[in-house]
Amino acid sequence: MIWNDEFETLPREALEALQLKRLRQVVEKVYATVPFYQRKLNQAGVTPAQIKSLDDLRRIPFTLKQDMRDSYPYGLFAVPLEQIVRIHASSGTTGKPTVVGYTRRDIDNWSEMMARSLTAAGAHKGDVIHNAYGYGLFTGGLGAHYGAERIGASVIPMSGGNTRKQLMIMQDFGSTVLTCTPSYSLFLAEVAAEEGIDIKKLKLKVGVFGAEPWSETMRAEIEQKLHLKAIDIYGLSEIMGPGVGIECIEAQKGLHVWEDHFIPEIIHPDTGEVLPLGEPGELVITTITKEGIPLLRYRTRDITRIIPEPCICGRTHMRIERLSGRSDDMLIIRGVNVFPSQIESVLFNIKGVEPHYQLIVDRDGTLDTLEVRVEVNEQTFSDEIKVLQTLSKKIRHAIKEMLGVTCQVRLVEPKTIARSEGKAQRVIDNRTS
Ligand code: DLL
């Protein structure tokens, strides 16, 4: 089912004409109202009037997360504070959070995009949406909530945490759709098993999972353990929150980006050059309808590629491939580029290990070291030491073969790696520089 037929299936030509019209409006708007953009465009020698085609977008300089930090909290807002009806923030690992503000129309558009997204995932009026994304400054909870209400579903505003209660509510209230991070969904399955709850007896049919990287293998694991269809949803607070892109249940392959609101580009993360359609690189997004904090060519640091082929679902909005990691999460270990998601894929293909792991990076003298800590299942754990040694050797070899990096493998007891209610912390980097 499609939520907004008119816009979601707009022929490409009309969609691109709309994008150009909106792009020109937004460039004019920020040039007039945001000193930061006026300065940036002047420095680049670009005037709003020079933006005559979508290709002209390339003439505009990038906006970086650091630019948002430098203008903390409200410096990039394009409207006076009294027009802002909501403020969210994303907490970085260091320093002050990145602050975003929404006008009433921004909230309305966001709800519309989340309504499209949930519908694409197979949810509709009549569903009971169990929303376990965190409510608060994080955009996940309220973003999913407003979209769920927009489609007329019954939304349960659970937020994260209190896992046993979540399971009770799911059973008693007949939740049909689960929204949370993929790692939390596995934790729910684990606690259900401990409590003797047969998750297959729940009414869940779809899960809408995002906010952190996950892999195809993890999807298979979730689908099997929770007995539902697992759909990937993407978003980031700087651009809006959840619902920038979503997989459709028809294809479950690639995430449609709502192109009447956002223009995606893929660039080379080192040179900034725009890459040919279909090549992998860093996703850059320009918002073309936002009022509160419009962003031109925002560098997301997320790595993906555009899937140029049309989708079987009938939506004309281009898809991006499942996000494979972030350019700033990429670990460089003795010169080898490693994404945590690659290690995850290797681990999940090995029998006897559980989908809970952590990567510990350190330095021994001048040499980087990588330790992969992974839980084994109960059965394997009670095996002889020899079996465990063989298993850890097998993992070491598989990682070496796939990624070309040598690591230490430490098999740990079931349930010893900290579970998360939101985004899982997969990497601990103890290197100081
Ligand atoms: O995570 C918004 C969100 C909430 C998305 C709920 C989906 C569901 P931030 O906290 O600002 O916003 O974090 C954004 O999370 O740049 C990606 O690196 C990562 N991320 C989000 N969705 C996915 C996904 C929310 N489906 C950052 N796959 C982004 C991989 C994702 N990474």
Tab-separated table of C-alpha atoms and ligand atoms in Angstrom:
chain	number	residue	atom	x	y	z
A	1	MET	CA	0.000	0.000	0.000
A	2	ILE	CA	1.088	3.551	-0.694
A	3	TRP	CA	0.289	6.400	1.691
A	4	ASN	CA	0.504	9.324	-0.712
A	5	ASP	CA	0.038	8.033	-4.222
A	6	GLU	CA	0.299	11.418	-5.867
A	7	PHE	CA	3.757	12.237	-4.541
A	8	GLU	CA	5.261	8.796	-4.012
A	9	THR	CA	4.724	7.727	-7.612
A	10	LEU	CA	5.383	11.066	-9.284
A	11	PRO	CA	7.110	10.500	-12.658
A	12	ARG	CA	10.841	11.276	-12.411
A	13	GLU	CA	10.615	14.298	-14.644
A	14	ALA	CA	7.943	15.953	-12.537
A	15	LEU	CA	9.759	14.956	-9.347
A	16	GLU	CA	12.969	16.566	-10.555
A	17	ALA	CA	11.146	19.711	-11.643
A	18	LEU	CA	9.648	19.938	-8.157
A	19	GLN	CA	13.066	19.401	-6.596
A	20	LEU	CA	14.576	22.210	-8.635
A	21	LYS	CA	11.774	24.608	-7.742
A	22	ARG	CA	12.137	23.816	-4.047
A	23	LEU	CA	15.936	23.884	-4.155
A	24	ARG	CA	15.913	27.382	-5.591
A	25	GLN	CA	13.477	28.513	-2.911
A	26	VAL	CA	15.522	27.094	-0.078
A	27	VAL	CA	18.818	28.528	-1.325
A	28	GLU	CA	17.225	31.947	-1.600
A	29	LYS	CA	15.713	31.590	1.851
A	30	VAL	CA	18.898	30.609	3.681
A	31	TYR	CA	20.916	33.215	1.811
A	32	ALA	CA	18.544	35.854	3.093
A	33	THR	CA	18.081	34.577	6.641
A	34	VAL	CA	21.102	32.579	7.808
A	35	PRO	CA	24.365	34.583	8.023
A	36	PHE	CA	26.365	31.337	7.948
A	37	TYR	CA	24.981	30.437	4.511
A	38	GLN	CA	25.300	33.942	3.174
A	39	ARG	CA	28.977	33.886	4.108
A	40	LYS	CA	29.512	30.382	2.701
A	41	LEU	CA	27.852	31.127	-0.613
A	42	ASN	CA	29.655	34.442	-0.956
A	43	GLN	CA	32.978	32.726	-0.285
A	44	ALA	CA	32.196	30.158	-2.968
A	45	GLY	CA	31.160	32.930	-5.346
A	46	VAL	CA	27.657	31.532	-5.803
A	47	THR	CA	24.472	33.570	-5.776
A	48	PRO	CA	21.030	31.987	-5.393
A	49	ALA	CA	20.143	33.181	-8.897
A	50	GLN	CA	22.902	30.991	-10.323
A	51	ILE	CA	21.140	27.810	-9.217
A	52	LYS	CA	19.354	27.030	-12.473
A	53	SER	CA	19.514	23.247	-12.646
A	54	LEU	CA	19.849	20.360	-10.202
A	55	ASP	CA	23.459	19.994	-11.341
A	56	ASP	CA	24.177	23.471	-10.016
A	57	LEU	CA	23.793	21.989	-6.540
A	58	ARG	CA	27.431	20.924	-6.865
A	59	ARG	CA	28.523	24.539	-6.755
A	60	ILE	CA	27.233	24.900	-3.207
A	61	PRO	CA	29.698	24.142	-0.382
A	62	PHE	CA	29.031	21.307	2.061
A	63	THR	CA	27.592	21.771	5.533
A	64	LEU	CA	29.401	19.790	8.236
A	65	LYS	CA	28.420	18.569	11.675
A	66	GLN	CA	31.131	20.886	12.963
A	67	ASP	CA	29.286	23.856	11.414
A	68	MET	CA	26.262	22.904	13.501
A	69	ARG	CA	28.413	22.616	16.609
A	70	ASP	CA	30.007	26.003	15.917
A	71	SER	CA	26.603	27.631	15.733
A	72	TYR	CA	25.287	25.951	18.903
A	73	PRO	CA	22.483	26.116	19.784
A	74	TYR	CA	20.362	28.165	17.361
A	75	GLY	CA	22.832	29.749	14.926
A	76	LEU	CA	21.646	27.859	11.842
A	77	PHE	CA	17.927	28.394	12.429
A	78	ALA	CA	16.293	30.150	9.498
A	79	VAL	CA	13.251	31.415	11.418
A	80	PRO	CA	12.853	33.292	14.713
A	81	LEU	CA	12.574	31.084	17.787
A	82	GLU	CA	8.899	31.919	18.274
A	83	GLN	CA	8.105	29.962	15.106
A	84	ILE	CA	9.847	26.865	16.431
A	85	VAL	CA	7.400	24.446	18.052
A	86	ARG	CA	9.807	21.594	18.854
A	87	ILE	CA	13.481	21.216	19.636
A	88	HIS	CA	15.442	17.962	19.449
A	89	ALA	CA	19.118	17.252	19.879
A	90	SER	CA	21.451	14.395	19.154
A	91	SER	CA	24.145	13.628	21.640
A	92	GLY	CA	27.503	13.102	20.115
A	93	THR	CA	30.220	11.154	21.827
A	94	THR	CA	31.985	14.393	22.699
A	95	GLY	CA	30.960	17.892	23.670
A	96	LYS	CA	27.681	19.659	23.149
A	97	PRO	CA	24.781	18.065	21.299
A	98	THR	CA	23.649	19.038	17.810
A	99	VAL	CA	20.435	21.032	18.079
A	100	VAL	CA	17.577	21.069	15.589
A	101	GLY	CA	14.321	23.051	15.574
A	102	TYR	CA	11.022	22.375	13.818
A	103	THR	CA	8.279	24.763	12.759
A	104	ARG	CA	4.707	23.561	12.792
A	105	ARG	CA	4.980	22.807	9.097
A	106	ASP	CA	8.210	20.855	9.644
A	107	ILE	CA	6.409	18.642	12.163
A	108	ASP	CA	3.586	18.217	9.693
A	109	ASN	CA	5.967	17.183	6.896
A	110	TRP	CA	7.858	14.862	9.212
A	111	SER	CA	4.607	13.166	10.254
A	112	GLU	CA	3.730	12.800	6.570
A	113	MET	CA	7.093	11.199	5.801
A	114	MET	CA	6.804	8.857	8.766
A	115	ALA	CA	3.264	7.999	7.626
A	116	ARG	CA	4.629	7.146	4.183
A	117	SER	CA	7.430	5.153	5.800
A	118	LEU	CA	5.234	3.128	8.137
A	119	THR	CA	2.813	2.421	5.301
A	120	ALA	CA	5.707	1.299	3.087
A	121	ALA	CA	6.703	-1.057	5.899
A	122	GLY	CA	3.240	-2.601	5.808
A	123	ALA	CA	1.617	-0.835	8.780
A	124	HIS	CA	-1.817	0.760	8.577
A	125	LYS	CA	-4.904	1.890	10.462
A	126	GLY	CA	-5.946	-0.932	12.734
A	127	ASP	CA	-2.396	-1.808	13.688
A	128	VAL	CA	-1.173	-1.546	17.253
A	129	ILE	CA	2.226	0.092	17.014
A	130	HIS	CA	4.498	-0.648	19.942
A	131	ASN	CA	6.967	2.209	19.860
A	132	ALA	CA	10.103	1.386	21.836
A	133	TYR	CA	12.290	4.111	20.369
A	134	GLY	CA	13.362	6.499	23.095
A	135	TYR	CA	11.151	9.547	23.716
A	136	GLY	CA	13.009	12.721	24.537
A	137	LEU	CA	15.663	14.758	22.811
A	138	PHE	CA	16.306	11.739	20.549
A	139	THR	CA	14.088	11.967	17.471
A	140	GLY	CA	13.171	8.269	17.291
A	141	GLY	CA	10.300	8.144	19.793
A	142	LEU	CA	8.297	11.226	18.822
A	143	GLY	CA	9.100	10.817	15.117
A	144	ALA	CA	7.628	7.326	14.952
A	145	HIS	CA	4.787	8.371	17.267
A	146	TYR	CA	3.523	11.195	15.066
A	147	GLY	CA	3.721	9.025	11.946
A	148	ALA	CA	1.817	6.229	13.656
A	149	GLU	CA	-0.938	8.628	14.688
A	150	ARG	CA	-1.032	10.115	11.191
A	151	ILE	CA	-1.869	6.749	9.632
A	152	GLY	CA	-4.522	6.198	12.261
A	153	ALA	CA	-2.851	3.276	13.996
A	154	SER	CA	-3.086	2.797	17.763
A	155	VAL	CA	0.283	3.819	19.104
A	156	ILE	CA	1.708	2.633	22.416
A	157	PRO	CA	4.308	5.199	23.538
A	158	MET	CA	6.563	2.717	25.369
A	159	SER	CA	9.931	4.411	24.908
A	160	GLY	CA	13.011	2.304	25.700
A	161	GLY	CA	13.770	0.238	28.781
A	162	ASN	CA	11.814	-1.861	31.242
A	163	THR	CA	12.065	-4.841	28.956
A	164	ARG	CA	9.892	-7.247	30.936
A	165	LYS	CA	7.056	-4.740	31.042
A	166	GLN	CA	7.438	-4.204	27.292
A	167	LEU	CA	6.864	-7.914	26.766
A	168	MET	CA	3.837	-7.945	29.014
A	169	ILE	CA	2.301	-4.991	27.162
A	170	MET	CA	3.060	-6.615	23.817
A	171	GLN	CA	1.212	-9.743	24.906
A	172	ASP	CA	-1.729	-8.020	26.583
A	173	PHE	CA	-2.253	-5.145	24.138
A	174	GLY	CA	-1.798	-7.262	21.028
A	175	SER	CA	1.018	-5.213	19.460
A	176	THR	CA	1.282	-5.888	15.734
A	177	VAL	CA	4.139	-3.553	14.789
A	178	LEU	CA	7.354	-3.075	16.749
A	179	THR	CA	9.496	0.021	16.332
A	180	CYS	CA	12.922	0.090	18.025
A	181	THR	CA	16.620	-0.334	17.312
A	182	PRO	CA	17.568	-3.699	15.793
A	183	SER	CA	19.829	-4.496	18.741
A	184	TYR	CA	17.001	-3.852	21.197
A	185	SER	CA	14.688	-6.158	19.246
A	186	LEU	CA	17.147	-8.994	19.808
A	187	PHE	CA	17.319	-8.146	23.488
A	188	LEU	CA	13.522	-8.326	23.661
A	189	ALA	CA	13.697	-11.784	22.073
A	190	GLU	CA	16.329	-12.864	24.544
A	191	VAL	CA	14.358	-11.734	27.585
A	192	ALA	CA	11.207	-13.314	26.159
A	193	ALA	CA	13.037	-16.623	25.967
A	194	GLU	CA	14.214	-16.256	29.574
A	195	GLU	CA	10.681	-15.516	30.717
A	196	GLY	CA	9.308	-18.488	28.861
A	197	ILE	CA	7.240	-16.272	26.554
A	198	ASP	CA	6.650	-17.832	23.173
A	199	ILE	CA	7.261	-14.881	20.901
A	200	LYS	CA	5.626	-16.702	18.012
A	201	LYS	CA	2.334	-16.418	19.872
A	202	LEU	CA	2.504	-12.614	19.838
A	203	LYS	CA	0.679	-10.764	17.090
A	204	LEU	CA	3.788	-8.988	15.794
A	205	LYS	CA	4.002	-8.995	12.010
A	206	VAL	CA	6.401	-6.175	11.189
A	207	GLY	CA	9.352	-4.508	12.871
A	208	VAL	CA	10.607	-1.092	11.764
A	209	PHE	CA	14.216	-1.001	12.827
A	210	GLY	CA	16.870	1.667	12.470
A	211	ALA	CA	19.008	4.317	14.194
A	212	GLU	CA	22.104	2.115	14.068
A	213	PRO	CA	23.899	-0.008	11.470
A	214	TRP	CA	22.811	-3.621	11.086
A	215	SER	CA	23.433	-6.312	8.525
A	216	GLU	CA	21.465	-8.704	6.324
A	217	THR	CA	22.540	-11.548	8.588
A	218	MET	CA	21.206	-9.696	11.592
A	219	ARG	CA	17.945	-9.190	9.727
A	220	ALA	CA	17.655	-12.946	9.179
A	221	GLU	CA	18.327	-13.531	12.865
A	222	ILE	CA	15.704	-10.994	13.961
A	223	GLU	CA	13.095	-12.311	11.528
A	224	GLN	CA	13.609	-15.805	12.772
A	225	LYS	CA	13.705	-14.968	16.484
A	226	LEU	CA	10.819	-12.489	16.523
A	227	HIS	CA	8.815	-14.075	13.793
A	228	LEU	CA	8.143	-10.882	11.848
A	229	LYS	CA	9.267	-8.997	8.742
A	230	ALA	CA	12.160	-6.705	9.621
A	231	ILE	CA	12.190	-3.399	7.742
A	232	ASP	CA	15.127	-0.994	7.684
A	233	ILE	CA	14.411	2.679	8.400
A	234	TYR	CA	16.964	5.453	8.113
A	235	GLY	CA	17.164	8.982	9.365
A	236	LEU	CA	19.230	11.476	11.258
A	237	SER	CA	18.249	14.317	13.507
A	238	GLU	CA	20.165	16.957	11.562
A	239	ILE	CA	18.031	16.242	8.491
A	240	MET	CA	14.756	15.478	10.302
A	241	GLY	CA	14.817	12.271	12.344
A	242	PRO	CA	13.529	8.824	11.391
A	243	GLY	CA	11.812	8.509	8.019
A	244	VAL	CA	14.344	10.080	5.663
A	245	GLY	CA	14.345	6.703	3.940
A	246	ILE	CA	12.692	3.320	4.343
A	247	GLU	CA	12.561	-0.075	2.712
A	248	CYS	CA	9.256	-1.062	1.191
A	249	ILE	CA	7.856	-4.400	2.267
A	250	GLU	CA	7.274	-5.324	-1.389
A	251	ALA	CA	10.986	-5.455	-2.241
A	252	GLN	CA	12.782	-5.223	1.127
A	253	LYS	CA	15.757	-4.113	-0.900
A	254	GLY	CA	17.133	-0.608	-0.542
A	255	LEU	CA	15.579	2.371	1.216
A	256	HIS	CA	13.423	4.862	-0.696
A	257	VAL	CA	14.504	8.420	0.091
A	258	TRP	CA	11.610	10.906	0.013
A	259	GLU	CA	12.977	12.956	-2.810
A	260	ASP	CA	10.272	15.595	-2.859
A	261	HIS	CA	11.735	16.708	0.497
A	262	PHE	CA	15.391	15.698	0.235
A	263	ILE	CA	18.013	15.622	-2.505
A	264	PRO	CA	20.535	12.819	-1.964
A	265	GLU	CA	24.024	12.806	-3.489
A	266	ILE	CA	26.913	10.387	-3.092
A	267	ILE	CA	30.399	11.822	-2.788
A	268	HIS	CA	33.903	10.503	-2.354
A	269	PRO	CA	34.526	10.851	1.395
A	270	ASP	CA	38.103	12.084	0.908
A	271	THR	CA	37.883	14.311	-2.161
A	272	GLY	CA	34.276	15.496	-1.893
A	273	GLU	CA	33.782	14.785	-5.583
A	274	VAL	CA	30.273	13.686	-6.637
A	275	LEU	CA	30.429	10.041	-7.714
A	276	PRO	CA	28.699	8.512	-10.724
A	277	LEU	CA	25.232	7.105	-10.056
A	278	GLY	CA	25.398	3.712	-8.362
A	279	GLU	CA	28.879	4.000	-6.862
A	280	PRO	CA	29.340	3.687	-3.114
A	281	GLY	CA	30.441	6.684	-1.075
A	282	GLU	CA	29.248	9.164	1.532
A	283	LEU	CA	25.636	10.270	1.521
A	284	VAL	CA	25.071	14.018	1.313
A	285	ILE	CA	21.560	15.403	1.785
A	286	THR	CA	20.001	18.758	0.970
A	287	THR	CA	16.671	19.499	2.645
A	288	ILE	CA	14.333	21.329	0.279
A	289	THR	CA	11.206	21.851	2.369
A	290	LYS	CA	12.481	22.397	5.884
A	291	GLU	CA	11.790	25.770	7.484
A	292	GLY	CA	13.342	25.604	10.951
A	293	ILE	CA	16.818	24.508	10.032
A	294	PRO	CA	17.256	23.902	6.316
A	295	LEU	CA	20.610	22.330	5.463
A	296	LEU	CA	22.426	22.544	2.143
A	297	ARG	CA	24.559	19.561	1.170
A	298	TYR	CA	24.857	18.130	4.671
A	299	ARG	CA	27.598	15.507	4.934
A	300	THR	CA	26.000	12.623	6.803
A	301	ARG	CA	29.224	10.521	7.035
A	302	ASP	CA	27.002	7.522	6.273
A	303	ILE	CA	28.251	5.176	3.585
A	304	THR	CA	25.869	3.818	0.975
A	305	ARG	CA	25.149	3.920	-2.757
A	306	ILE	CA	22.159	4.916	-4.830
A	307	ILE	CA	20.310	2.027	-6.461
A	308	PRO	CA	19.459	3.465	-9.878
A	309	GLU	CA	17.005	0.742	-10.966
A	310	PRO	CA	13.283	1.435	-10.480
A	311	CYS	CA	11.600	-0.500	-7.670
A	312	ILE	CA	8.884	-3.102	-8.133
A	313	CYS	CA	6.646	-1.322	-5.602
A	314	GLY	CA	5.813	1.530	-7.981
A	315	ARG	CA	7.367	4.288	-5.903
A	316	THR	CA	9.538	6.491	-8.090
A	317	HIS	CA	11.750	7.819	-5.307
A	318	MET	CA	15.274	6.480	-5.563
A	319	ARG	CA	16.584	3.933	-3.163
A	320	ILE	CA	19.824	3.884	-1.221
A	321	GLU	CA	21.434	0.640	-0.216
A	322	ARG	CA	21.408	-0.491	3.423
A	323	LEU	CA	23.894	1.777	5.215
A	324	SER	CA	27.142	-0.105	5.593
A	325	GLY	CA	28.698	2.119	8.239
A	326	ARG	CA	29.944	5.632	8.782
A	327	SER	CA	33.074	7.117	7.369
A	328	ASP	CA	33.912	8.289	10.902
A	329	ASP	CA	33.102	4.874	12.447
A	330	MET	CA	35.451	3.261	10.039
A	331	LEU	CA	38.294	1.824	11.996
A	332	ILE	CA	41.718	1.961	10.512
A	333	ILE	CA	43.613	-0.930	11.959
A	334	ARG	CA	47.190	-1.165	10.867
A	335	GLY	CA	46.219	0.617	7.690
A	336	VAL	CA	43.277	-1.615	6.901
A	337	ASN	CA	39.842	0.004	6.704
A	338	VAL	CA	37.368	-1.957	8.780
A	339	PHE	CA	33.673	-1.331	9.314
A	340	PRO	CA	32.116	-2.954	12.380
A	341	SER	CA	29.276	-4.169	10.142
A	342	GLN	CA	31.732	-6.260	8.105
A	343	ILE	CA	32.910	-8.042	11.223
A	344	GLU	CA	29.292	-8.509	12.236
A	345	SER	CA	28.550	-10.263	8.959
A	346	VAL	CA	31.452	-12.632	9.460
A	347	LEU	CA	30.434	-13.441	13.030
A	348	PHE	CA	26.789	-14.070	12.264
A	349	ASN	CA	27.678	-16.650	9.664
A	350	ILE	CA	29.484	-18.790	12.201
A	351	LYS	CA	27.527	-21.395	14.123
A	352	GLY	CA	27.657	-21.299	17.890
A	353	VAL	CA	28.066	-17.531	18.333
A	354	GLU	CA	25.362	-15.132	19.470
A	355	PRO	CA	24.586	-11.774	17.823
A	356	HIS	CA	26.259	-9.834	20.625
A	357	TYR	CA	29.756	-8.564	20.129
A	358	GLN	CA	32.125	-5.714	20.822
A	359	LEU	CA	35.292	-4.578	19.151
A	360	ILE	CA	38.079	-3.317	21.337
A	361	VAL	CA	40.758	-1.349	19.581
A	362	ASP	CA	43.969	-0.491	21.333
A	363	ARG	CA	47.575	0.264	20.678
A	364	ASP	CA	50.553	-1.801	21.663
A	365	GLY	CA	53.566	0.455	21.194
A	366	THR	CA	52.977	1.750	17.708
A	367	LEU	CA	50.909	-1.202	16.607
A	368	ASP	CA	47.106	-1.169	16.544
A	369	THR	CA	45.418	-4.162	18.074
A	370	LEU	CA	41.896	-5.420	17.588
A	371	GLU	CA	40.107	-7.711	19.957
A	372	VAL	CA	36.783	-9.165	18.919
A	373	ARG	CA	34.699	-10.094	21.925
A	374	VAL	CA	31.791	-12.290	21.059
A	375	GLU	CA	29.280	-14.270	23.045
A	376	VAL	CA	28.878	-17.953	22.402
A	377	ASN	CA	25.594	-19.728	22.976
A	378	GLU	CA	24.898	-21.826	26.076
A	379	GLN	CA	25.510	-25.081	24.329
A	380	THR	CA	28.869	-24.100	22.883
A	381	PHE	CA	29.904	-22.546	26.158
A	382	SER	CA	29.517	-25.825	27.976
A	383	ASP	CA	31.640	-27.603	25.384
A	384	GLU	CA	35.191	-28.633	26.004
A	385	ILE	CA	37.929	-26.061	25.893
A	386	LYS	CA	39.207	-27.634	22.696
A	387	VAL	CA	35.938	-26.923	20.931
A	388	LEU	CA	36.091	-23.306	22.047
A	389	GLN	CA	39.662	-22.970	20.857
A	390	THR	CA	38.727	-24.321	17.462
A	391	LEU	CA	35.824	-21.893	17.273
A	392	SER	CA	37.918	-18.851	18.107
A	393	LYS	CA	40.514	-19.913	15.569
A	394	LYS	CA	37.794	-20.277	12.976
A	395	ILE	CA	36.531	-16.748	13.658
A	396	ARG	CA	40.057	-15.334	13.506
A	397	HIS	CA	40.638	-16.967	10.141
A	398	ALA	CA	37.317	-15.887	8.723
A	399	ILE	CA	37.960	-12.252	9.698
A	400	LYS	CA	41.486	-12.376	8.306
A	401	GLU	CA	40.231	-13.854	5.072
A	402	MET	CA	37.331	-11.427	4.596
A	403	LEU	CA	38.905	-8.211	5.823
A	404	GLY	CA	42.634	-8.825	5.746
A	405	VAL	CA	43.080	-7.872	9.362
A	406	THR	CA	44.526	-9.950	12.164
A	407	CYS	CA	42.670	-9.898	15.458
A	408	GLN	CA	42.401	-11.585	18.819
A	409	VAL	CA	39.138	-13.358	19.440
A	410	ARG	CA	37.754	-13.610	22.930
A	411	LEU	CA	34.757	-15.844	23.371
A	412	VAL	CA	32.702	-14.760	26.328
A	413	GLU	CA	29.914	-16.308	28.347
A	414	PRO	CA	26.342	-15.845	27.173
A	415	LYS	CA	24.779	-12.550	28.328
A	416	THR	CA	27.971	-10.847	29.423
A	417	ILE	CA	28.124	-8.133	26.790
A	418	ALA	CA	26.044	-5.147	27.873
A	419	ARG	CA	22.636	-4.943	26.179
A	420	SER	CA	21.356	-1.617	25.031
A	421	GLU	CA	17.865	-0.146	24.998
A	422	GLY	CA	18.782	2.234	22.227
A	423	LYS	CA	21.838	2.304	20.035
A	424	ALA	CA	24.297	-0.488	20.793
A	425	GLN	CA	27.900	0.425	21.520
A	426	ARG	CA	29.880	-1.910	19.321
A	427	VAL	CA	33.286	-0.284	19.366
A	428	ILE	CA	35.562	0.692	22.205
A	429	ASP	CA	38.548	2.534	20.833
A	430	ASN	CA	41.207	2.990	23.476
A	431	ARG	CA	43.755	4.565	21.157
A	432	THR	CA	44.415	8.095	22.243
A	433	SER	CA	45.338	9.521	18.868
B	1	DLL	O1	18.999	7.712	14.747
B	1	DLL	C1	17.093	8.835	13.803
B	1	DLL	C2	16.381	7.534	13.708
B	1	DLL	C3	15.519	7.135	14.726
B	1	DLL	C4	16.509	6.750	12.569
B	1	DLL	C5	14.837	5.950	14.612
B	1	DLL	C6	15.812	5.568	12.448
B	1	DLL	C7	14.973	5.157	13.476
B	1	DLL	P1	20.498	10.277	15.149
B	1	DLL	O2	20.472	9.898	16.569
B	1	DLL	O3	20.792	11.683	14.777
B	1	DLL	O4	19.103	9.979	14.473
B	1	DLL	O5	21.538	9.310	14.448
B	1	DLL	C8	21.696	9.321	13.063
B	1	DLL	O6	22.305	6.983	13.003
B	1	DLL	O7	23.657	9.259	10.620
B	1	DLL	C9	23.396	6.843	10.932
B	1	DLL	O8	24.794	6.825	11.163
B	1	DLL	C10	22.694	6.046	12.004
B	1	DLL	N1	21.511	5.383	11.442
B	1	DLL	C11	20.233	5.784	11.491
B	1	DLL	N2	19.425	4.882	10.869
B	1	DLL	C12	20.232	3.907	10.407
B	1	DLL	C13	20.028	2.702	9.665
B	1	DLL	C14	18.477	8.756	14.398
B	1	DLL	N3	18.816	2.295	9.287
B	1	DLL	C15	22.708	8.300	12.625
B	1	DLL	N4	21.128	1.971	9.336
B	1	DLL	C16	22.839	8.240	11.124
B	1	DLL	C17	22.358	2.362	9.702
B	1	DLL	C18	21.563	4.238	10.757
B	1	DLL	N5	22.601	3.451	10.404
